[in-house]
């Protein structure tokens, strides 16, 4: 079960974005496993993708098409990641785009493909392409919730965020969905996210907004430290709500859009952690007092990905020695342990690198009993800071990832 | 339960090494938790220690004493790591050495202290020092098995290795013990190991032998990627079996001793993995075809530490997409996925970066059903290679670390 409030909000329509879906039997019957996004002409599209050396075929093609042309359609399947599928996998992803281009009358490189699911098996191309027309037949503006469900793998809940905001007297909408950490079969938790606004934003600023906000949202979450071959995040701006196009960061509206997008991206990213495989707790690891952002992140990830800390969090055991261990192994050059402070919630557990003499096991246990836990670390050597979000490691994580065939 | 044959061999006596132990009630009553080693005068001693920035007080003191003087005693406690214990912890470790020096008549800096157990709590100094004389009272040459039991924490089995070998007509003995079994990653991990020989070896060569052999043994194992604050490995040579001292690597006997030590260190290191917390399988990850050793290790550790791969190994699931994922995320610069080959045992699962068309699920499942599994990866870009040892991730790993504070 997901941790905390993961309710889908009212998903406001974004002018110029239509969504369709179908049951294509990619892997399982009676499952809405194919989703198509259609964008109005003139929509600007930005994307960021996995850095895996084994990036899936659809990732390679999406990056290529995005560089060549202005996308008009996204086509997304679950049930098969089309990763580690070689030349045939690449051809299958291209063939999907070609077929959708024929049906819609756009150019092949105006279509971006996305896949999530099993790795190392070929796409059922015929079933997939046969599902395209039925999906197109359902295109409509008010289908964001269907899309959120349609891209799930074994996520236990659909994930969405939606805001309306005003710029110079015009009301704009921004709506997005994501999926994460659920296995459908022997695979990894691929992260996919699609966010759209009807605000008018140049191509360059769309990409800038996405890259700025992804850093502190999707690039600051970890379930198990494993990186998917298929991770993709797309941000589009249709401009259909009117107004003049935002073309530079010095436009006062840029910061406002940035704030809204940051909020939506943070929410969508944190929803993935809240629904992490087997998660029973939502953990925020904040590191401050670093010499630079990199070392803050190194320490935060070392803590957030330590199996020993994650099992202690699951057990609500204030075993803070494990946090100190993770700080120590993070590789921060010349770290002076005697300047390190650590808090569990508001309770200081580690004072100047040693046990805080005022700390009591009861105070620590009270914090650890919560569903949402903040770990704060001060490295005592600078002003840099950063934050990473994670979840605990439970029996169910092992069960989900080990027992799927039983 | 440990994986495979972990039987203690006959532990040959090493002339000049005596071992005593006692119940000091460091954490639990009725537990032999204090071990003392005594070395004959003239013994050469080498050590390697954790690289954690939060290195425990006994590690700091052992390094200092080793640099200052020739050790005559090791004093080892379980139940408390004396790590993240600040000035008091440091004073407690010093006080333990001071007391033992008084009782034995050696100098304080001829004593090396070692601790393993819970982090962040102060040593029960009085109980510990009261146990010193009882431990000294039991000193005898034939107590290696007792020592192996006495240094255990969550280990389920004592770990030992012992060999006899001949150099220029003289028979020498080499015997050692180790403990694990969580927080295991190179450099080094809550890993303690003590190895002794009665061969005559200079101080410089003793250190050279230790550093050479630790690289491919204790620095190539991982249970959970976590690195302890207390890792220490000590190698001593008493010289009491006679012969002239080995003083350089060009001495023909050096290579022979190196081979014996490498065998003992590999065995002691692999025993730790075989007894990894919750381990049900012993996994060898071999990476070849790299441009350099570092990238081979990066890929091997990425595979060996992936929770998704480790849960699949636990489930005997030939889930090779996860292996490809872990190769992809290892950060090898400009890795060409289409040149990557992967084998499970003798079964090639990944051919030129994609699914091997000849692969069958049955063949993969047969390999995965074994207790000892080899994963071999060829990066197809060079001649470097390296090997890392690990275990699977089971329910019991979570149970041990969630339900029990080690």
Short mmCIF file of C-alpha atoms in Angstrom, two decimals, chain B residues 196-331:
data_model
loop_
_atom_site.label_atom_id
_atom_site.label_comp_id
_atom_site.label_asym_id
_atom_site.label_seq_id
_atom_site.Cartn_x
_atom_site.Cartn_y
_atom_site.Cartn_z
CA UNK B 196 49.20 -15.87 11.40
CA UNK B 197 52.16 -17.88 10.15
CA UNK B 198 55.30 -19.12 11.85
CA UNK B 199 57.34 -18.41 8.73
CA UNK B 200 60.06 -15.75 9.11
CA UNK B 201 59.04 -12.63 7.18
CA UNK B 202 60.29 -9.06 7.52
CA UNK B 203 57.89 -6.32 8.56
CA UNK B 204 57.95 -4.79 5.09
CA UNK B 205 57.22 -8.10 3.36
CA UNK B 206 54.48 -8.96 5.86
CA UNK B 207 52.69 -5.73 4.92
CA UNK B 208 53.31 -6.30 1.20
CA UNK B 209 51.87 -9.81 1.39
CA UNK B 210 48.78 -8.59 3.21
CA UNK B 211 48.11 -5.70 0.86
CA UNK B 212 48.58 -7.81 -2.24
CA UNK B 213 46.24 -10.57 -1.11
CA UNK B 214 43.54 -8.38 0.43
CA UNK B 215 42.81 -6.78 -2.95
CA UNK B 216 41.39 -9.91 -4.51
CA UNK B 217 39.88 -11.40 -1.37
CA UNK B 218 38.38 -9.14 1.28
CA UNK B 219 38.23 -6.21 -1.15
CA UNK B 220 36.21 -8.20 -3.67
CA UNK B 221 33.26 -9.30 -1.56
CA UNK B 222 29.94 -7.60 -0.94
CA UNK B 223 26.83 -8.58 0.98
CA UNK B 224 24.83 -5.35 0.93
CA UNK B 225 27.22 -2.63 -0.26
CA UNK B 226 27.46 -1.20 3.23
CA UNK B 227 30.91 -0.54 4.63
CA UNK B 228 31.61 -0.95 8.30
CA UNK B 229 33.36 1.49 10.58
CA UNK B 230 35.45 -1.32 12.06
CA UNK B 231 36.91 -3.47 9.30
CA UNK B 232 40.35 -4.73 10.09
CA UNK B 233 42.56 -7.48 8.75
CA UNK B 234 45.78 -8.44 10.48
CA UNK B 235 48.55 -10.74 9.24
CA UNK B 236 51.40 -11.72 11.53
CA UNK B 237 54.55 -13.76 11.08
CA UNK B 238 56.25 -15.13 14.20
CA UNK B 239 59.23 -16.70 12.46
CA UNK B 240 59.36 -19.36 15.17
CA UNK B 241 59.41 -22.31 12.76
CA UNK B 242 62.89 -21.26 11.78
CA UNK B 243 64.74 -20.38 8.58
CA UNK B 244 66.18 -17.13 7.38
CA UNK B 245 63.88 -14.13 7.14
CA UNK B 246 62.17 -13.37 3.83
CA UNK B 247 63.20 -9.78 3.19
CA UNK B 248 62.36 -9.13 -0.45
CA UNK B 249 59.95 -10.14 -3.16
CA UNK B 250 62.85 -11.56 -5.15
CA UNK B 251 63.28 -14.26 -2.49
CA UNK B 252 61.84 -17.36 -4.19
CA UNK B 253 59.95 -18.21 -0.99
CA UNK B 254 57.99 -14.94 -1.17
CA UNK B 255 55.83 -16.16 -4.07
CA UNK B 256 55.12 -19.42 -2.26
CA UNK B 257 54.01 -17.63 0.89
CA UNK B 258 51.96 -15.26 -1.28
CA UNK B 259 50.17 -18.22 -2.86
CA UNK B 260 49.38 -19.81 0.50
CA UNK B 261 48.22 -16.52 1.99
CA UNK B 262 46.10 -15.75 -1.09
CA UNK B 263 44.40 -19.11 -0.72
CA UNK B 264 43.69 -18.58 2.96
CA UNK B 265 42.49 -15.01 2.47
CA UNK B 266 40.22 -16.02 -0.41
CA UNK B 267 38.76 -18.81 1.66
CA UNK B 268 38.20 -16.56 4.70
CA UNK B 269 36.65 -13.84 2.51
CA UNK B 270 34.38 -16.24 0.67
CA UNK B 271 33.31 -17.82 3.96
CA UNK B 272 31.98 -14.39 4.94
CA UNK B 273 29.87 -14.26 1.79
CA UNK B 274 28.71 -17.85 2.20
CA UNK B 275 27.49 -16.83 5.64
CA UNK B 276 26.12 -13.45 4.50
CA UNK B 277 23.03 -12.31 6.35
CA UNK B 278 20.12 -14.35 5.00
CA UNK B 279 22.25 -15.84 2.22
CA UNK B 280 20.89 -18.89 0.43
CA UNK B 281 23.20 -18.71 -2.61
CA UNK B 282 26.85 -17.98 -3.29
CA UNK B 283 27.33 -15.84 -6.38
CA UNK B 284 30.48 -15.22 -8.40
CA UNK B 285 30.33 -12.23 -10.74
CA UNK B 286 33.15 -12.30 -13.26
CA UNK B 287 33.60 -9.40 -15.67
CA UNK B 288 36.06 -9.61 -18.55
CA UNK B 289 36.74 -7.69 -21.76
CA UNK B 290 37.01 -4.36 -19.94
CA UNK B 291 39.38 -1.55 -20.83
CA UNK B 292 40.69 -1.54 -17.25
CA UNK B 293 40.21 -3.22 -13.89
CA UNK B 294 38.19 -0.33 -12.49
CA UNK B 295 35.39 -0.61 -15.02
CA UNK B 296 35.32 -4.39 -14.59
CA UNK B 297 34.86 -3.85 -10.84
CA UNK B 298 32.26 -1.12 -11.41
CA UNK B 299 30.15 -3.49 -13.49
CA UNK B 300 30.72 -6.44 -11.15
CA UNK B 301 29.65 -4.43 -8.10
CA UNK B 302 26.69 -2.92 -9.93
CA UNK B 303 25.48 -6.48 -10.58
CA UNK B 304 26.52 -7.87 -7.20
CA UNK B 305 24.78 -5.10 -5.25
CA UNK B 306 21.57 -4.72 -7.25
CA UNK B 307 18.65 -5.58 -4.97
CA UNK B 308 16.63 -6.59 -8.02
CA UNK B 309 19.25 -9.10 -9.15
CA UNK B 310 19.78 -10.37 -5.61
CA UNK B 311 16.06 -11.00 -5.09
CA UNK B 312 15.88 -12.75 -8.47
CA UNK B 313 18.80 -14.97 -7.42
CA UNK B 314 16.97 -15.75 -4.19
CA UNK B 315 13.91 -16.71 -6.24
CA UNK B 316 16.00 -18.81 -8.69
CA UNK B 317 14.51 -16.66 -11.42
CA UNK B 318 16.65 -16.43 -14.60
CA UNK B 319 15.73 -12.79 -14.83
CA UNK B 320 18.55 -11.66 -17.05
CA UNK B 321 17.01 -8.31 -17.96
CA UNK B 322 18.01 -7.14 -14.50
CA UNK B 323 21.65 -8.07 -15.18
CA UNK B 324 21.60 -5.99 -18.35
CA UNK B 325 20.03 -3.14 -16.35
CA UNK B 326 22.86 -3.29 -13.82
CA UNK B 327 25.51 -3.29 -16.54
CA UNK B 328 23.82 -0.30 -18.12
CA UNK B 329 23.81 1.74 -14.94
CA UNK B 330 27.41 1.01 -13.96
CA UNK B 331 28.71 4.18 -15.56
#
